[in-house]
Amino acid sequence: HCLLGSFEAGEAGMNAQYRAAICTSLTGPASLEIQHMSAGPLGRTEIRIETRAAGVNFPDLLMTYGRYQFRPDPPFVPGMEIAGDVIEVGVDVTGFKPGDRVMAGRKGGGFAEQMVVEDTAAMILPSALSYIEGACWRSAAVTAWHALHDKAGLTPADMVLVLGASGGVGMAAV
């Protein structure tokens, strides 16, 4: 599932203020409030991304209840994966520049008009993917890859039955 931002391209831009969905208590998604945030300075290896689309994953829901393995204390911004445009880079970043289309992820911060990540947590969004596709790809694909390759140790000769292929991880596994 993906969420496309309700703002027009370029509106968030380099603004010092941006909107974010903040989890204010561990009572579920009803505790999310749209609030204004201030953009802070970037670290040397960080990039700031204008969010164009954000993936919505089961762990995001669990975090709003405090039931995920990563349990931030409120207030926090959920959202583990996004796609968007780089709007600023840290002084030591060489792999990205403003205007690059990227997909990125971390343990929160994606349900906002801007997201800051380490440059190692982002990758160029292939031209064949839309922002929505890019925002929904990382978590599901990485989880499926980890399960099938790292844990199961599948080889090309193996067969797999994928149950629950209607969800993001199941579709990625197929």
Coordinates of C-alpha atoms in Angstrom, one line a residue:
H1 CA 0.0 0.0 0.0
C2 CA 1.2 3.5 -0.7
L3 CA 0.3 7.0 0.2
L4 CA 0.8 9.8 -2.3
G5 CA 1.5 13.2 -0.7
S6 CA -1.3 15.8 -1.0
F7 CA 1.1 18.6 -1.9
E8 CA 2.2 19.7 -5.3
A9 CA 5.7 19.1 -6.6
G10 CA 8.1 21.7 -5.4
E11 CA 5.8 23.0 -2.7
A12 CA 7.8 21.5 0.2
G13 CA 11.1 22.3 -1.5
M14 CA 13.7 23.7 0.7
N15 CA 11.2 25.2 3.2
A16 CA 12.3 25.4 6.8
Q17 CA 8.8 24.3 7.7
Y18 CA 7.0 21.1 6.5
R19 CA 4.1 18.9 7.5
A20 CA 4.3 15.5 9.1
A21 CA 2.0 12.9 10.6
I22 CA 3.1 12.7 14.2
C23 CA 2.2 9.7 16.4
T24 CA 1.3 11.4 19.7
S25 CA 0.5 8.3 21.8
L26 CA 0.7 4.6 21.4
T27 CA -3.0 4.1 20.9
G28 CA -3.0 3.3 17.2
P29 CA -3.3 5.3 13.9
A30 CA -6.0 7.6 15.4
S31 CA -3.2 9.2 17.4
L32 CA -1.6 10.6 14.2
E33 CA -1.8 14.4 14.0
I34 CA -0.7 16.6 11.1
Q35 CA 1.8 19.0 12.6
H36 CA 4.4 21.5 11.3
M37 CA 8.0 20.5 11.7
S38 CA 11.2 22.6 11.4
A39 CA 13.9 21.3 9.0
G40 CA 17.2 21.0 10.9
P41 CA 20.7 21.1 9.5
L42 CA 22.0 18.1 7.7
G43 CA 24.8 15.9 8.9
R44 CA 27.8 15.5 6.7
T45 CA 26.5 12.3 5.0
E46 CA 22.8 13.0 5.1
I47 CA 20.4 13.9 2.3
R48 CA 17.1 15.7 2.5
I49 CA 14.3 14.3 0.3
E50 CA 11.0 15.9 -0.7
T51 CA 8.6 13.1 -0.3
R52 CA 6.5 12.3 -3.3
A53 CA 5.1 9.0 -2.1
A54 CA 5.4 6.9 1.1
G55 CA 4.9 3.2 1.6
V56 CA 2.4 2.2 4.3
N57 CA 3.4 -1.1 5.9
F58 CA 2.2 -3.3 8.7
P59 CA 5.1 -2.3 10.9
D60 CA 4.0 1.3 10.6
L61 CA 0.7 0.3 12.1
L62 CA 2.3 -1.7 14.8
M63 CA 4.6 1.2 15.8
T64 CA 1.6 3.4 16.4
Y65 CA 0.5 0.8 19.1
G66 CA 4.0 0.3 20.4
R67 CA 3.9 -3.3 19.3
Y68 CA 6.8 -3.4 16.7
Q69 CA 10.3 -4.7 17.5
F70 CA 11.5 -1.0 17.0
R71 CA 9.5 0.9 19.5
P72 CA 10.0 4.7 19.5
D73 CA 8.5 6.8 22.2
P74 CA 5.9 9.4 21.1
P75 CA 6.0 11.8 19.6
F76 CA 7.5 10.3 16.4
V77 CA 6.8 10.2 12.7
P78 CA 6.1 6.7 11.3
G79 CA 6.8 5.7 7.8
M80 CA 9.7 3.4 6.8
E81 CA 10.0 4.0 3.1
I82 CA 9.5 6.8 0.6
A83 CA 10.3 8.0 -2.9
G84 CA 10.9 11.6 -3.8
D85 CA 13.4 14.2 -5.0
V86 CA 16.7 15.1 -3.3
I87 CA 16.5 18.7 -2.2
E88 CA 19.7 19.0 -0.2
V89 CA 22.9 17.0 0.5
G90 CA 25.4 17.0 3.2
V91 CA 28.9 18.3 2.5
D92 CA 30.4 14.8 2.2
V93 CA 27.7 13.3 0.0
T94 CA 29.0 12.5 -3.5
G95 CA 26.5 9.9 -4.8
F96 CA 23.5 12.3 -4.9
K97 CA 22.6 15.8 -5.9
P98 CA 19.6 18.0 -5.7
G99 CA 17.0 17.0 -8.2
D100 CA 17.8 13.2 -8.1
R101 CA 14.8 10.9 -8.0
V102 CA 15.4 8.5 -5.1
M103 CA 13.8 5.9 -2.9
A104 CA 14.9 5.7 0.7
G105 CA 14.1 4.2 4.0
R106 CA 14.7 4.1 7.7
K107 CA 12.9 3.3 10.9
G108 CA 10.5 6.2 10.7
G109 CA 10.2 9.7 9.4
G110 CA 8.5 8.8 6.1
F111 CA 5.0 10.2 6.7
A112 CA 6.2 13.7 6.2
E113 CA 6.8 16.1 3.3
Q114 CA 10.5 15.8 3.9
M115 CA 12.7 13.0 5.1
V116 CA 16.3 13.0 6.1
V117 CA 18.4 9.8 5.7
E118 CA 22.0 8.8 5.6
D119 CA 23.2 8.7 2.0
T120 CA 23.6 4.9 2.4
A121 CA 19.9 4.5 3.1
A122 CA 18.9 5.9 -0.4
M123 CA 19.2 4.7 -3.9
I124 CA 18.4 6.3 -7.3
L125 CA 14.9 5.6 -8.3
P126 CA 15.0 3.7 -11.6
S127 CA 13.3 5.6 -14.4
A128 CA 11.1 2.6 -15.0
L129 CA 9.5 3.1 -11.6
S130 CA 7.0 5.7 -10.6
Y131 CA 7.3 7.4 -7.2
I132 CA 4.5 5.3 -5.9
E133 CA 6.2 2.1 -7.1
G134 CA 9.5 3.2 -5.6
A135 CA 8.0 4.0 -2.3
C136 CA 6.4 0.5 -2.0
W137 CA 9.3 -1.5 -3.2
R138 CA 12.1 -1.3 -0.6
S139 CA 10.6 -2.9 2.6
A140 CA 8.7 -5.7 0.8
A141 CA 11.5 -6.6 -1.6
V142 CA 14.2 -6.6 1.1
T143 CA 12.0 -8.7 3.4
A144 CA 11.2 -11.2 0.7
W145 CA 14.9 -11.3 -0.4
H146 CA 16.0 -11.8 3.2
A147 CA 13.5 -14.7 3.8
L148 CA 14.2 -16.5 0.5
H149 CA 17.9 -16.0 0.1
D150 CA 19.4 -15.3 3.5
K151 CA 17.2 -17.5 5.7
A152 CA 15.9 -20.2 3.4
G153 CA 19.1 -20.4 1.2
L154 CA 17.1 -21.1 -1.9
T155 CA 18.8 -22.3 -5.1
P156 CA 17.5 -22.1 -8.7
A157 CA 16.5 -25.8 -8.4
D158 CA 14.2 -25.1 -5.4
M159 CA 10.5 -24.6 -5.5
V160 CA 8.6 -22.3 -3.2
L161 CA 4.9 -22.0 -2.2
V162 CA 4.1 -18.4 -1.4
L163 CA 1.1 -18.0 0.9
G164 CA -0.4 -14.6 1.3
A165 CA 0.8 -13.3 -2.1
S166 CA -1.7 -10.5 -2.0
G167 CA 0.4 -8.4 0.3
G168 CA 3.6 -6.5 -0.5
V169 CA 6.1 -9.1 0.8
G170 CA 4.2 -12.0 -0.8
M171 CA 4.0 -10.2 -4.2
A172 CA 7.7 -9.5 -4.0
A173 CA 8.4 -13.1 -3.1
V174 CA 6.5 -14.3 -6.2

